[in-house]
Amino acid sequence: MKRLFYICFFSPLALVYPTIINAEPIELEHYQVKALVNSGQILSLNGTLAAVNQFCHGELIDAHLYQEAHKWRYDLQIKVQRGQIVNLSIDATNGQPDHSIALPSECQKNETATR
């Protein structure tokens, strides 16, 4: 009887748990984003673009804010010089690029070296 209880209790969890682990990113609506910016949890898109402009110059084509694994990120498409379009994944809390993804060659952090 005890064994049946455990099987009945934990079987649904086994079906739901992989879904929780591999959950899709959640895209937010404009009013939700505005509330997050107003509460100071994330940077505004303008603030994020100012930070991005330090290492990637171009024109914003598209922007989306996602929450994934309790982290906020902006996915940006930017048209850089010569008409190329680059995709960037930016941490919405600090405006810095995702360190696990290499920056495109068209977007490199400005380096100052003394020679």
N, CA, C and O atoms as a MOPAC input file, in Angstrom:
PM7 MOZYME 1SCF
protein

 N      0.81700 1    -1.19200 1     0.00000 1
 C      0.00000 1     0.00000 1     0.00000 1
 C      0.86300 1     1.26000 1     0.00000 1
 O      0.58000 1     2.23100 1    -0.70200 1
 N      1.92300 1     1.21600 1     0.80700 1
 C      2.83100 1     2.35700 1     0.87700 1
 C      3.51400 1     2.57800 1    -0.46900 1
 O      3.71200 1     3.71200 1    -0.90400 1
 N      3.86500 1     1.48200 1    -1.11300 1
 C      4.51700 1     1.55900 1    -2.41500 1
 C      3.57700 1     2.20200 1    -3.44200 1
 O      4.01000 1     3.02800 1    -4.24500 1
 N      2.30400 1     1.82900 1    -3.41900 1
 C      1.31900 1     2.40000 1    -4.32000 1
 C      1.17700 1     3.90200 1    -4.09000 1
 O      1.05000 1     4.66700 1    -5.04600 1
 N      1.19900 1     4.32500 1    -2.83900 1
 C      1.13100 1     5.75400 1    -2.51200 1
 C      2.28800 1     6.51000 1    -3.16400 1
 O      2.07600 1     7.54800 1    -3.79000 1
 N      3.51500 1     5.99300 1    -3.01700 1
 C      4.67800 1     6.67000 1    -3.59400 1
 C      4.60000 1     6.73300 1    -5.11600 1
 O      4.96000 1     7.74300 1    -5.72100 1
 N      4.13600 1     5.66800 1    -5.72000 1
 C      4.02100 1     5.65500 1    -7.18100 1
 C      2.99200 1     6.69000 1    -7.63500 1
 O      3.23700 1     7.44300 1    -8.57700 1
 N      1.84900 1     6.72300 1    -6.96500 1
 C      0.80100 1     7.67200 1    -7.34200 1
 C      1.21300 1     9.11600 1    -7.06100 1
 O      0.85600 1    10.02300 1    -7.81300 1
 N      1.95500 1     9.32500 1    -5.99500 1
 C      2.34600 1    10.67700 1    -5.61000 1
 C      3.47200 1    11.21800 1    -6.49000 1
 O      3.42200 1    12.37600 1    -6.90500 1
 N      4.47400 1    10.41100 1    -6.78000 1
 C      5.65200 1    10.90600 1    -7.49000 1
 C      5.57600 1    10.76300 1    -9.00200 1
 O      6.35500 1    11.41100 1    -9.70100 1
 N      4.68600 1     9.95500 1    -9.53500 1
 C      4.57900 1     9.80000 1   -10.98800 1
 C      4.24200 1    11.10400 1   -11.69000 1
 O      4.89900 1    11.43800 1   -12.67600 1
 N      3.23800 1    11.86700 1   -11.22400 1
 C      2.96500 1    13.15400 1   -11.89500 1
 C      4.14400 1    14.11600 1   -11.80700 1
 O      4.37900 1    14.88900 1   -12.73600 1
 N      4.88100 1    14.07900 1   -10.71600 1
 C      6.04700 1    14.94300 1   -10.57600 1
 C      7.09000 1    14.61300 1   -11.63000 1
 O      7.73800 1    15.51200 1   -12.16500 1
 N      7.25600 1    13.34500 1   -11.92900 1
 C      8.22500 1    12.92800 1   -12.94700 1
 C      7.83900 1    13.45600 1   -14.32200 1
 O      8.70900 1    13.71100 1   -15.15600 1
 N      6.54500 1    13.62200 1   -14.56300 1
 C      6.10600 1    14.15700 1   -15.84900 1
 C      6.25800 1    15.67000 1   -15.92200 1
 O      6.54200 1    16.20500 1   -16.99300 1
 N      6.07700 1    16.36500 1   -14.81300 1
 C      6.12600 1    17.82000 1   -14.78200 1
 C      7.54800 1    18.33800 1   -14.64900 1
 O      7.86700 1    19.37100 1   -15.23700 1
 N      8.41000 1    17.66800 1   -13.90600 1
 C      9.76100 1    18.15000 1   -13.61200 1
 C     10.57500 1    18.47400 1   -14.86500 1
 O     11.18500 1    19.54200 1   -14.91400 1
 N     10.61700 1    17.59400 1   -15.89300 1
 C     11.38100 1    17.97400 1   -17.10000 1
 C     10.83800 1    19.22300 1   -17.76200 1
 O     11.60500 1    19.98700 1   -18.34800 1
 N      9.54000 1    19.45200 1   -17.68500 1
 C      8.95100 1    20.65200 1   -18.25700 1
 C      9.42900 1    21.89000 1   -17.52100 1
 O      9.68500 1    22.92200 1   -18.14200 1
 N      9.55200 1    21.79700 1   -16.20300 1
 C     10.02800 1    22.92200 1   -15.41100 1
 C     11.47900 1    23.22700 1   -15.75200 1
 O     11.84500 1    24.39100 1   -15.91500 1
 N     12.30900 1    22.19600 1   -15.86100 1
 C     13.72500 1    22.37100 1   -16.14800 1
 C     13.93100 1    22.97800 1   -17.53300 1
 O     14.74700 1    23.88600 1   -17.68700 1
 N     13.20900 1    22.49700 1   -18.54100 1
 C     13.40200 1    22.94200 1   -19.91900 1
 C     12.35600 1    23.96200 1   -20.34700 1
 O     11.97600 1    24.01000 1   -21.51700 1
 N     11.89600 1    24.76700 1   -19.41800 1
 C     10.84900 1    25.74200 1   -19.71800 1
 C     11.34200 1    26.75900 1   -20.74500 1
 O     12.50500 1    27.16300 1   -20.74300 1
 N     10.44000 1    27.15000 1   -21.60300 1
 C     10.74200 1    28.14700 1   -22.61000 1
 C     10.86800 1    29.51400 1   -21.94800 1
 O     10.24000 1    29.76700 1   -20.91900 1
 N     11.67400 1    30.39500 1   -22.53100 1
 C     11.75200 1    31.75800 1   -21.99500 1
 C     10.39600 1    32.44800 1   -22.11400 1
 O      9.63800 1    32.19400 1   -23.05000 1
 N     10.10900 1    33.30600 1   -21.17400 1
 C      8.84000 1    34.03000 1   -21.15300 1
 C      9.08500 1    35.43900 1   -21.67900 1
 O      9.90900 1    36.17800 1   -21.14000 1
 N      8.36200 1    35.80500 1   -22.73400 1
 C      8.45200 1    37.15900 1   -23.26900 1
 C      7.38100 1    38.01400 1   -22.60100 1
 O      6.23700 1    37.58600 1   -22.44300 1
 N      7.76400 1    39.21800 1   -22.21400 1
 C      6.86300 1    40.08700 1   -21.46900 1
 C      6.19000 1    41.12000 1   -22.36000 1
 O      6.68600 1    41.47000 1   -23.43100 1
 N      5.05300 1    41.59100 1   -21.88700 1
 C      4.32000 1    42.66300 1   -22.55400 1
 C      4.90300 1    44.01200 1   -22.11800 1
 O      5.63200 1    44.10000 1   -21.13000 1
 N      4.56300 1    45.05900 1   -22.87800 1
 C      5.11600 1    46.39500 1   -22.63300 1
 C      4.83300 1    46.89000 1   -21.21000 1
 O      5.73300 1    47.40800 1   -20.54900 1
 N      3.60200 1    46.73700 1   -20.73500 1
 C      3.25600 1    47.24000 1   -19.40100 1
 C      4.02400 1    46.50300 1   -18.30600 1
 O      4.33700 1    47.08600 1   -17.26800 1
 N      4.33000 1    45.21400 1   -18.53400 1
 C      5.10700 1    44.45200 1   -17.55700 1
 C      6.54800 1    44.94300 1   -17.51700 1
 O      7.14800 1    45.05000 1   -16.44800 1
 N      7.09300 1    45.23800 1   -18.68700 1
 C      8.46000 1    45.74500 1   -18.78200 1
 C      8.55300 1    47.09800 1   -18.08100 1
 O      9.50200 1    47.35800 1   -17.34100 1
 N      7.58200 1    47.94000 1   -18.31400 1
 C      7.56400 1    49.27700 1   -17.70200 1
 C      7.55500 1    49.17300 1   -16.17500 1
 O      8.23400 1    49.94600 1   -15.50000 1
 N      6.80000 1    48.23600 1   -15.63500 1
 C      6.75400 1    48.04800 1   -14.18500 1
 C      8.11300 1    47.57500 1   -13.64900 1
 O      8.53700 1    48.00500 1   -12.57700 1
 N      8.78600 1    46.70500 1   -14.38100 1
 C     10.11600 1    46.23500 1   -13.95700 1
 C     11.13800 1    47.36600 1   -13.97900 1
 O     11.97100 1    47.47200 1   -13.07900 1
 N     11.07600 1    48.20700 1   -15.00500 1
 C     11.99400 1    49.34800 1   -15.09900 1
 C     11.71300 1    50.32000 1   -13.96000 1
 O     12.64100 1    50.79200 1   -13.30300 1
 N     10.44800 1    50.61900 1   -13.72400 1
 C     10.07200 1    51.56500 1   -12.66200 1
 C     10.47300 1    51.06400 1   -11.28100 1
 O     10.77800 1    51.86500 1   -10.39800 1
 N     10.47600 1    49.74800 1   -11.08400 1
 C     10.86000 1    49.19100 1    -9.77900 1
 C     12.37300 1    49.03200 1    -9.64700 1
 O     12.86300 1    48.67500 1    -8.57600 1
 N     13.12400 1    49.29500 1   -10.73200 1
 C     14.58400 1    49.20800 1   -10.68100 1
 C     15.13700 1    47.80000 1   -10.84700 1
 O     16.32500 1    47.57300 1   -10.61800 1
 N     14.29900 1    46.86100 1   -11.23900 1
 C     14.77500 1    45.48600 1   -11.40600 1
 C     15.57800 1    45.29200 1   -12.68600 1
 O     16.47400 1    44.45000 1   -12.74000 1
 N     15.25600 1    46.07700 1   -13.72200 1
 C     15.98600 1    45.99400 1   -14.98800 1
 C     16.24300 1    47.39800 1   -15.50900 1
 O     15.63000 1    48.36700 1   -15.06000 1
 N     17.15900 1    47.49200 1   -16.46200 1
 C     17.42100 1    48.75400 1   -17.15300 1
 C     16.35700 1    48.97500 1   -18.21400 1
 O     15.79000 1    48.02500 1   -18.75300 1
 N     16.09600 1    50.23000 1   -18.50500 1
 C     15.20900 1    50.52900 1   -19.62500 1
 C     15.91000 1    50.12700 1   -20.92000 1
 O     17.12000 1    49.90100 1   -20.93500 1
 N     15.15300 1    50.04100 1   -21.98800 1
 C     15.76200 1    49.72800 1   -23.27400 1
 C     16.74500 1    50.82300 1   -23.66600 1
 O     17.80800 1    50.52400 1   -24.21100 1
 N     16.41200 1    52.08900 1   -23.40000 1
 C     17.32600 1    53.19100 1   -23.71600 1
 C     18.62500 1    53.06600 1   -22.92000 1
 O     19.71200 1    53.26900 1   -23.46200 1
 N     18.50900 1    52.73400 1   -21.64000 1
 C     19.70400 1    52.54000 1   -20.81600 1
 C     20.54600 1    51.37800 1   -21.30100 1
 O     21.77500 1    51.44800 1   -21.30300 1
 N     19.88400 1    50.31500 1   -21.71000 1
 C     20.59200 1    49.14400 1   -22.23300 1
 C     21.28800 1    49.48200 1   -23.53800 1
 O     22.43000 1    49.07800 1   -23.75300 1
 N     20.61100 1    50.22300 1   -24.41700 1
 C     21.21800 1    50.59600 1   -25.69300 1
 C     22.41100 1    51.52000 1   -25.49900 1
 O     23.37000 1    51.46000 1   -26.26800 1
 N     22.36400 1    52.37600 1   -24.47800 1
 C     23.51800 1    53.23100 1   -24.17800 1
 C     24.71900 1    52.37800 1   -23.78200 1
 O     25.84600 1    52.67100 1   -24.18000 1
 N     24.48500 1    51.32600 1   -23.00000 1
 C     25.57400 1    50.42200 1   -22.61100 1
 C     26.06700 1    49.63000 1   -23.81600 1
 O     27.27200 1    49.44300 1   -23.98300 1
 N     25.15300 1    49.16800 1   -24.65200 1
 C     25.52500 1    48.38700 1   -25.84100 1
 C     26.30500 1    49.24400 1   -26.82600 1
 O     27.20300 1    48.74700 1   -27.50600 1
 N     25.97000 1    50.52500 1   -26.90900 1
 C     26.64300 1    51.42300 1   -27.84300 1
 C     28.14000 1    51.55100 1   -27.55700 1
 O     28.89600 1    51.99400 1   -28.42000 1
 N     28.56800 1    51.17300 1   -26.37200 1
 C     29.99300 1    51.21800 1   -26.03900 1
 C     30.79100 1    50.15100 1   -26.78300 1
 O     32.00300 1    50.28700 1   -26.95300 1
 N     30.12000 1    49.09700 1   -27.22600 1
 C     30.85600 1    48.04100 1   -27.93400 1
 C     30.21000 1    47.62600 1   -29.25400 1
 O     30.77300 1    46.81200 1   -29.98500 1
 N     29.04600 1    48.17000 1   -29.56600 1
 C     28.40200 1    47.79900 1   -30.82900 1
 C     27.59400 1    48.98300 1   -31.34000 1
 O     26.52800 1    49.29700 1   -30.81100 1
 N     28.11600 1    49.63600 1   -32.37700 1
 C     27.46100 1    50.81600 1   -32.93400 1
 C     26.54300 1    50.39300 1   -34.06800 1
 O     26.93100 1    49.62300 1   -34.94600 1
 N     25.33300 1    50.90200 1   -34.03600 1
 C     24.39900 1    50.58900 1   -35.11000 1
 C     23.00400 1    51.05200 1   -34.77300 1
 O     22.78200 1    51.77100 1   -33.79900 1
 N     22.06600 1    50.62500 1   -35.59900 1
 C     20.66500 1    51.01400 1   -35.47300 1
 C     19.86200 1    49.82800 1   -34.95800 1
 O     19.97200 1    48.72100 1   -35.48500 1
 N     19.05500 1    50.06000 1   -33.92900 1
 C     18.22200 1    49.00500 1   -33.37600 1
 C     17.14300 1    48.61800 1   -34.38000 1
 O     16.41400 1    49.47200 1   -34.88500 1
 N     17.05000 1    47.32800 1   -34.66100 1
 C     16.03400 1    46.80600 1   -35.56700 1
 C     14.88000 1    46.19100 1   -34.77500 1
 O     13.71100 1    46.42700 1   -35.08200 1
 N     15.22000 1    45.39700 1   -33.75000 1
 C     14.20300 1    44.70100 1   -32.97000 1
 C     14.72600 1    44.43600 1   -31.56600 1
 O     15.92700 1    44.25900 1   -31.36300 1
 N     13.81300 1    44.40900 1   -30.60000 1
 C     14.19800 1    44.14700 1   -29.21100 1
 C     13.07700 1    43.39700 1   -28.50500 1
 O     11.89800 1    43.70000 1   -28.68700 1
 N     13.46400 1    42.41300 1   -27.69800 1
 C     12.51300 1    41.65400 1   -26.88900 1
 C     13.12800 1    41.42900 1   -25.52300 1
 O     14.33700 1    41.23800 1   -25.39700 1
 N     12.28500 1    41.45200 1   -24.49900 1
 C     12.73400 1    41.16200 1   -23.14200 1
 C     12.18700 1    39.79600 1   -22.74500 1
 O     10.99700 1    39.51900 1   -22.89500 1
 N     13.07500 1    38.95200 1   -22.23600 1
 C     12.69700 1    37.61400 1   -21.81000 1
 C     13.13800 1    37.37200 1   -20.37500 1
 O     14.11100 1    37.95100 1   -19.89200 1
 N     12.39700 1    36.50300 1   -19.71300 1
 C     12.82600 1    35.98700 1   -18.41500 1
 C     13.04800 1    34.49500 1   -18.59600 1
 O     12.17100 1    33.76600 1   -19.05900 1
 N     14.24700 1    34.06100 1   -18.21500 1
 C     14.58900 1    32.64700 1   -18.31500 1
 C     15.43600 1    32.28500 1   -17.11100 1
 O     16.47000 1    32.90400 1   -16.86000 1
 N     14.99600 1    31.27900 1   -16.36500 1
 C     15.71100 1    30.83000 1   -15.16600 1
 C     15.94500 1    31.99500 1   -14.20000 1
 O     17.03600 1    32.15100 1   -13.65100 1
 N     14.91400 1    32.80200 1   -14.00300 1
 C     14.94100 1    33.93200 1   -13.07200 1
 C     15.94600 1    35.00800 1   -13.45600 1
 O     16.32900 1    35.82100 1   -12.61500 1
 N     16.37700 1    35.02600 1   -14.71100 1
 C     17.28100 1    36.06700 1   -15.20700 1
 C     16.57100 1    36.81200 1   -16.32700 1
 O     15.83300 1    36.22400 1   -17.11800 1
 N     16.80900 1    38.11900 1   -16.37900 1
 C     16.21300 1    38.96500 1   -17.40500 1
 C     17.22500 1    39.21900 1   -18.49400 1
 O     18.39300 1    39.48400 1   -18.21200 1
 N     16.77800 1    39.14100 1   -19.76900 1
 C     17.68200 1    39.42100 1   -20.87400 1
 C     16.93300 1    40.10100 1   -22.00700 1
 O     15.76900 1    39.81300 1   -22.28500 1
 N     17.64900 1    41.01500 1   -22.64700 1
 C     17.16000 1    41.62200 1   -23.87600 1
 C     17.80100 1    40.87200 1   -25.03500 1
 O     19.01500 1    40.66500 1   -25.04700 1
 N     16.99900 1    40.46700 1   -26.00000 1
 C     17.51700 1    39.95100 1   -27.25700 1
 C     17.34800 1    41.07600 1   -28.26800 1
 O     16.23400 1    41.51800 1   -28.55000 1
 N     18.47500 1    41.53100 1   -28.80800 1
 C     18.48300 1    42.68700 1   -29.70300 1
 C     18.94900 1    42.28900 1   -31.09000 1
 O     19.80400 1    41.41700 1   -31.24500 1
 N     18.38500 1    42.93200 1   -32.08600 1
 C     18.90100 1    42.86300 1   -33.45300 1
 C     19.34600 1    44.27200 1   -33.80100 1
 O     18.57700 1    45.22800 1   -33.70400 1
 N     20.59800 1    44.37900 1   -34.20800 1
 C     21.16800 1    45.68900 1   -34.51700 1
 C     21.75300 1    45.65900 1   -35.92800 1
 O     22.47500 1    44.73300 1   -36.29900 1
 N     21.42900 1    46.68100 1   -36.69400 1
 C     21.99700 1    46.83300 1   -38.03200 1
 C     23.26900 1    47.65600 1   -37.89100 1
 O     23.22600 1    48.83700 1   -37.54600 1
 N     24.38900 1    47.02400 1   -38.16000 1
 C     25.68200 1    47.68700 1   -38.00700 1
 C     26.14700 1    48.19800 1   -39.36800 1
 O     25.43900 1    48.07600 1   -40.36800 1
 N     27.35100 1    48.77200 1   -39.38700 1
 C     27.90400 1    49.30600 1   -40.63100 1
 C     27.88800 1    48.24000 1   -41.71500 1
 O     27.96000 1    47.04400 1   -41.43400 1
 N     27.79500 1    48.68500 1   -42.92500 1
 C     27.73200 1    47.83400 1   -44.10900 1
 C     26.45000 1    47.00600 1   -44.17400 1
 O     26.38600 1    46.04000 1   -44.93500 1
 N     25.41900 1    47.36900 1   -43.38500 1
 C     24.11200 1    46.73300 1   -43.48400 1
 C     23.96500 1    45.37000 1   -42.84200 1
 O     22.91400 1    44.74000 1   -42.96300 1
 N     25.00000 1    44.90300 1   -42.15900 1
 C     24.90400 1    43.59600 1   -41.51600 1
 C     24.00600 1    43.68900 1   -40.28500 1
 O     23.98000 1    44.71400 1   -39.60500 1
 N     23.27600 1    42.62300 1   -40.00600 1
 C     22.42700 1    42.56500 1   -38.82300 1
 C     23.02700 1    41.55800 1   -37.85700 1
 O     23.29200 1    40.41000 1   -38.21200 1
 N     23.23400 1    42.01400 1   -36.62700 1
 C     23.79300 1    41.14200 1   -35.59300 1
 C     22.74900 1    40.93400 1   -34.49700 1
 O     21.93500 1    41.81400 1   -34.21700 1
 N     22.79100 1    39.76900 1   -33.89500 1
 C     21.91600 1    39.43000 1   -32.78100 1
 C     22.73300 1    39.44300 1   -31.50600 1
 O     23.80900 1    38.84900 1   -31.44300 1
 N     22.22300 1    40.11900 1   -30.49100 1
 C     22.90500 1    40.19800 1   -29.20700 1
 C     21.96600 1    39.75600 1   -28.09400 1
 O     20.76800 1    40.03600 1   -28.12800 1
 N     22.52000 1    39.06900 1   -27.11700 1
 C     21.79200 1    38.70000 1   -25.91000 1
 C     22.42200 1    39.49500 1   -24.77200 1
 O     23.59400 1    39.30300 1   -24.44700 1
 N     21.63600 1    40.39200 1   -24.16800 1
 C     22.15100 1    41.34900 1   -23.19300 1
 C     21.45800 1    41.15300 1   -21.85000 1
 O     20.23600 1    41.02300 1   -21.78400 1
 N     22.25600 1    41.13300 1   -20.77800 1
 C     21.70900 1    41.04700 1   -19.42600 1
 C     20.92700 1    42.33200 1   -19.15800 1
 O     21.49000 1    43.42600 1   -19.20800 1
 N     19.63900 1    42.20000 1   -18.87700 1
 C     18.77700 1    43.37600 1   -18.70800 1
 C     19.00900 1    44.09700 1   -17.38900 1
 O     18.53100 1    45.21700 1   -17.20800 1
 N     19.73100 1    43.47800 1   -16.46900 1
 C     19.97600 1    44.14500 1   -15.18500 1
 C     21.18800 1    45.06300 1   -15.22500 1
 O     21.28400 1    45.99200 1   -14.42300 1
 N     22.13500 1    44.81300 1   -16.16500 1
 C     23.34400 1    45.63100 1   -16.18600 1
 C     23.77900 1    46.08300 1   -17.58600 1
 O     24.74600 1    46.83600 1   -17.70700 1
 N     23.09800 1    45.64600 1   -18.63300 1
 C     23.43000 1    46.06600 1   -19.99300 1
 C     24.64800 1    45.40500 1   -20.58800 1
 O     25.13400 1    45.84400 1   -21.63000 1
 N     25.15200 1    44.37200 1   -19.96300 1
 C     26.35300 1    43.68800 1   -20.45200 1
 C     25.96900 1    42.47100 1   -21.29800 1
 O     24.94100 1    41.83900 1   -21.05700 1
 N     26.80800 1    42.14600 1   -22.29500 1
 C     26.50000 1    40.98300 1   -23.13300 1
 C     26.61500 1    39.68500 1   -22.34400 1
 O     27.34600 1    39.60100 1   -21.35700 1
 N     25.88400 1    38.68500 1   -22.79700 1
 C     25.94500 1    37.35600 1   -22.20600 1
 C     27.35200 1    36.80700 1   -22.42800 1
 O     27.80800 1    36.68900 1   -23.56500 1
 N     28.03300 1    36.47300 1   -21.33500 1
 C     29.42800 1    36.03300 1   -21.42900 1
 C     29.57300 1    34.64000 1   -22.02800 1
 O     30.66600 1    34.26900 1   -22.45500 1
 N     28.49800 1    33.86400 1   -22.06800 1
 C     28.58800 1    32.51500 1   -22.62300 1
 C     28.49200 1    32.51500 1   -24.14900 1
 O     28.72700 1    31.49200 1   -24.79300 1
 N     28.14000 1    33.68200 1   -24.72600 1
 C     28.02400 1    33.80700 1   -26.17500 1
 C     29.03600 1    34.83900 1   -26.65700 1
 O     29.05800 1    35.97000 1   -26.17100 1
 N     29.86000 1    34.45000 1   -27.60100 1
 C     30.87900 1    35.36700 1   -28.12900 1
 C     30.21300 1    36.51100 1   -28.89100 1
 O     29.22700 1    36.31600 1   -29.60100 1
 N     30.77400 1    37.70000 1   -28.72700 1
 C     30.27700 1    38.85200 1   -29.47500 1
 C     30.58600 1    38.66800 1   -30.95400 1
 O     31.63200 1    38.12100 1   -31.30400 1
 N     29.69100 1    39.11700 1   -31.82400 1
 C     30.00500 1    39.07300 1   -33.25800 1
 C     31.22800 1    39.93200 1   -33.55100 1
 O     31.53300 1    40.85500 1   -32.79500 1
 N     31.92000 1    39.64200 1   -34.62400 1
 C     33.14000 1    40.38400 1   -34.96100 1
 C     32.84600 1    41.86300 1   -35.21000 1
 O     33.72800 1    42.70400 1   -35.04100 1
 N     31.62000 1    42.18600 1   -35.60900 1
 C     31.24600 1    43.57900 1   -35.83500 1
 C     31.07000 1    44.34800 1   -34.53000 1
 O     31.01100 1    45.57700 1   -34.54100 1
 N     30.98800 1    43.64900 1   -33.42300 1
 C     30.76800 1    44.26000 1   -32.11000 1
 C     31.84900 1    43.76600 1   -31.15600 1
 O     31.78900 1    42.63500 1   -30.67400 1
 N     32.80500 1    44.58800 1   -30.89500 1
 C     33.86500 1    44.22100 1   -29.95300 1
 C     34.02900 1    45.33700 1   -28.94400 1
 O     33.94200 1    46.52000 1   -29.27500 1
 N     34.26600 1    44.94000 1   -27.71100 1
 C     34.46300 1    45.94800 1   -26.66800 1
 C     35.64900 1    46.82100 1   -27.03400 1
 O     36.66900 1    46.34100 1   -27.52900 1
 N     35.49200 1    48.11800 1   -26.78000 1
 C     36.59000 1    49.05100 1   -27.04200 1
 C     37.72600 1    48.75900 1   -26.08300 1
 O     37.53300 1    48.71800 1   -24.86800 1
 N     38.90000 1    48.55800 1   -26.63300 1
 C     40.05800 1    48.29200 1   -25.81600 1
 C     41.02400 1    49.45700 1   -25.94200 1
 O     41.28500 1    49.94900 1   -27.04000 1
 N     41.54500 1    49.88700 1   -24.82100 1
 C     42.55800 1    50.92700 1   -24.85700 1
 C     43.84500 1    50.31600 1   -24.34600 1
 O     43.90600 1    49.80300 1   -23.22900 1
 N     44.85600 1    50.37500 1   -25.16300 1
 C     46.13900 1    49.79900 1   -24.78400 1
 C     47.19800 1    50.88300 1   -24.81600 1
 O     47.21300 1    51.72800 1   -25.71100 1
 N     48.06800 1    50.85300 1   -23.85100 1
 C     49.18100 1    51.79400 1   -23.86100 1
 C     50.34900 1    51.11600 1   -24.51700 1
 O     50.65500 1    49.95900 1   -24.23000 1
 N     50.99800 1    51.83300 1   -25.39400 1
 C     52.13600 1    51.25300 1   -26.11300 1
 C     53.34400 1    52.10400 1   -25.91500 1
 O     54.41300 1    51.79000 1   -26.43900 1

